Coordinates of C-alpha atoms in Angstrom, one line a residue:
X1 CA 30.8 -0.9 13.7
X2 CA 28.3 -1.8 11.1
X3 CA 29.9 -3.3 7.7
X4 CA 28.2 -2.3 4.6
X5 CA 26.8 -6.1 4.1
X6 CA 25.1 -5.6 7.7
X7 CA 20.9 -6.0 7.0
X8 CA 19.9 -3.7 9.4
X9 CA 22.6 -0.8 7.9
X10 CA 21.6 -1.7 4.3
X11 CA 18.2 -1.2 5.3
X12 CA 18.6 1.9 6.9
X13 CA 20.2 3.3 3.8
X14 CA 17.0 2.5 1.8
X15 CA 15.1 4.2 4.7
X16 CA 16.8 7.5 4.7
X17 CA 15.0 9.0 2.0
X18 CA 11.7 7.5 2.0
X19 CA 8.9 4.9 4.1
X20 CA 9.3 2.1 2.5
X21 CA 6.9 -1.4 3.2
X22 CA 8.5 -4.6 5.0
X23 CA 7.8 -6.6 1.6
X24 CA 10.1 -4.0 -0.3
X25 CA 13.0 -4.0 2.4
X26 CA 12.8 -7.9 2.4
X27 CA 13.4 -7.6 -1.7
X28 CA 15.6 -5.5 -1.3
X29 CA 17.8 -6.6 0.9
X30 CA 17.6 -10.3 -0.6
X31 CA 18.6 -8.0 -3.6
X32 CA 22.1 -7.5 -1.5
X33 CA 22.6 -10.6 -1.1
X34 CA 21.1 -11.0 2.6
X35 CA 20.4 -14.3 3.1
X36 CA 16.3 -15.4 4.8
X37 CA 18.0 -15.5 8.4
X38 CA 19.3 -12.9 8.4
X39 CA 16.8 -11.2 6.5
X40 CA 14.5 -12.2 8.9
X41 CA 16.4 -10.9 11.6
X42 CA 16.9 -7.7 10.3
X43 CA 13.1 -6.9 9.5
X44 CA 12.6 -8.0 13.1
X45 CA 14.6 -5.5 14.6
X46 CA 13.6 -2.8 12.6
X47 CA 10.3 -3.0 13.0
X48 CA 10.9 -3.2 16.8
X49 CA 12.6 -0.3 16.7
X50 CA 10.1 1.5 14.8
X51 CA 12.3 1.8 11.7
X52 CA 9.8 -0.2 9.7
X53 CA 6.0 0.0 10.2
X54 CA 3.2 -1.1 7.4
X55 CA 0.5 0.5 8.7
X56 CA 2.7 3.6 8.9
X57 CA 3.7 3.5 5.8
X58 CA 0.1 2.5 4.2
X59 CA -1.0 5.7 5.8
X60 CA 1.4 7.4 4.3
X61 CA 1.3 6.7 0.8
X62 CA -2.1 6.6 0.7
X63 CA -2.4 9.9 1.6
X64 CA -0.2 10.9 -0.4
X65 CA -1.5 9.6 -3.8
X66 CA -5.2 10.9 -2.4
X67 CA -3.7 14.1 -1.9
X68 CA -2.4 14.1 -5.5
X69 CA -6.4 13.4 -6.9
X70 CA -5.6 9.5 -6.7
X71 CA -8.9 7.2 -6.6
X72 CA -9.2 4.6 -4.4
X73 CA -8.3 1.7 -7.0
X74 CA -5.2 3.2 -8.0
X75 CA -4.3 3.5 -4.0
X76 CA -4.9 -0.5 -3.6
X77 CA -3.4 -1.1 -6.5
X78 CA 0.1 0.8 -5.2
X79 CA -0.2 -0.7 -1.8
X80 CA -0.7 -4.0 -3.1
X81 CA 2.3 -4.1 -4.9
X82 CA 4.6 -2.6 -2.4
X83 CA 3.6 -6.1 -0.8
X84 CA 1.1 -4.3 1.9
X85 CA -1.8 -6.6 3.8
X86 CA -5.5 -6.5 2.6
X87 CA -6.1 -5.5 6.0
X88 CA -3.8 -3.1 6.1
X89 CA -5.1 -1.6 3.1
X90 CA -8.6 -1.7 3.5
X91 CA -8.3 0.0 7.1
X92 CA -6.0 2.4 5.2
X93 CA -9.0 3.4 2.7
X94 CA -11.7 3.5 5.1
X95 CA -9.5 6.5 7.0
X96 CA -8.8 8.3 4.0
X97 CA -11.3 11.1 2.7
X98 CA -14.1 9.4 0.9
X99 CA -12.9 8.4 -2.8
X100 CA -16.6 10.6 -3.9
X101 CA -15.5 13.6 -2.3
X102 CA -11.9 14.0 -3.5
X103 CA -13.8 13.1 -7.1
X104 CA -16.5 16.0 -6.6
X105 CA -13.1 18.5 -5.4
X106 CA -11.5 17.6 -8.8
X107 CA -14.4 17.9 -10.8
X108 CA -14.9 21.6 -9.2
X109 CA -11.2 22.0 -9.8
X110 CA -11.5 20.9 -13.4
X111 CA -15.1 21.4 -13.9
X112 CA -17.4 18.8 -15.3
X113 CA -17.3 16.7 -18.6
X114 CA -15.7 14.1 -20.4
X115 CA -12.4 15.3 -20.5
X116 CA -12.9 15.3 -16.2
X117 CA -14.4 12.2 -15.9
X118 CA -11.9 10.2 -18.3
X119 CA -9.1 11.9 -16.0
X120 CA -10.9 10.5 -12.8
X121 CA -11.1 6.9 -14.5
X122 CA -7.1 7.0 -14.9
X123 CA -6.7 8.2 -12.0
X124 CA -8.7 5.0 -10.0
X125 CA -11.1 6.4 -9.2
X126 CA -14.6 4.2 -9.4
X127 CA -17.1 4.5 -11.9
X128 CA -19.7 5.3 -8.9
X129 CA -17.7 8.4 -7.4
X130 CA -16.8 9.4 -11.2
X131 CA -20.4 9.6 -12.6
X132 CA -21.9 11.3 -9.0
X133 CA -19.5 13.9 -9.0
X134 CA -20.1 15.0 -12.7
X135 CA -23.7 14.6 -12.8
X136 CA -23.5 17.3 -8.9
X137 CA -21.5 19.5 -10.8
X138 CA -23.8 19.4 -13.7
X139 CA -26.6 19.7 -11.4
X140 CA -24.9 22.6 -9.7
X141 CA -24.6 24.6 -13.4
X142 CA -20.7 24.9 -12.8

């Protein structure tokens, strides 16, 4: 039986509620007190037994934070941080919906103007997509 200092059962404690990147089990689990061995171990088997997958997660938290009218800067940004490859990221964005059509859905949701567009900006969402999707709705009269 597993004791409670055991990498691969601390890890799957952080896993039960959420996907969670190999960078932020590493931390975590050095957090604990897990030493690099073992550490090492432990990430090894996890992601071998599917437990633990970047690109998984990537894809999922990128959705997510689209889903929730999240820009493409903002996306990186969060992926980044959780400790997620450039590779893994940019692939990631380039399978999302386009970062100008979730800004021209928010900007019909919302409707057009300043008060829109500064929402988009904090949101991460490029000054290209931002200023196209105003100026359509504009165009459009809504």
């Amino acid at each position: 039986m597993a004791t409670e200092r055991d990498p691969v059962d601390v890890a799957a404690r952080l896993l039960q509620h959420r996907e969670r990147s190999c960078s932020d089990i590493a931390s975590r689990l050095a957090a604990a007190g897990v030493g690099k061995d073992d550490r090492e171990a432990a990430l090894e088997k996890l992601e071998r037994l599917g437990w633990v997958d970047d690109v998984r997660f990537a894809q999922s938290r990128a959705e997510s934070l689209a889903r929730r009218g999240r820009g493409d800067a903002l996306i990186r940004d969060d992926l980044e941080s959780s400790g997620v490859s450039s590779e893994v990221i940019e692939a990631t964005l380039a399978g999302l919906e386009p970062e100008a059509d979730r800004a021209r859905a928010i900007v019909g949701e919302r409707g057009p103007g300043g008060t829109t567009a500064r929402y988009l900006a904090r949101s991460g969402f490029a000054e290209e997509s931002v200023e196209a999707a105003v100026a359509a709705a504009e165009d459009a009269g809504v």
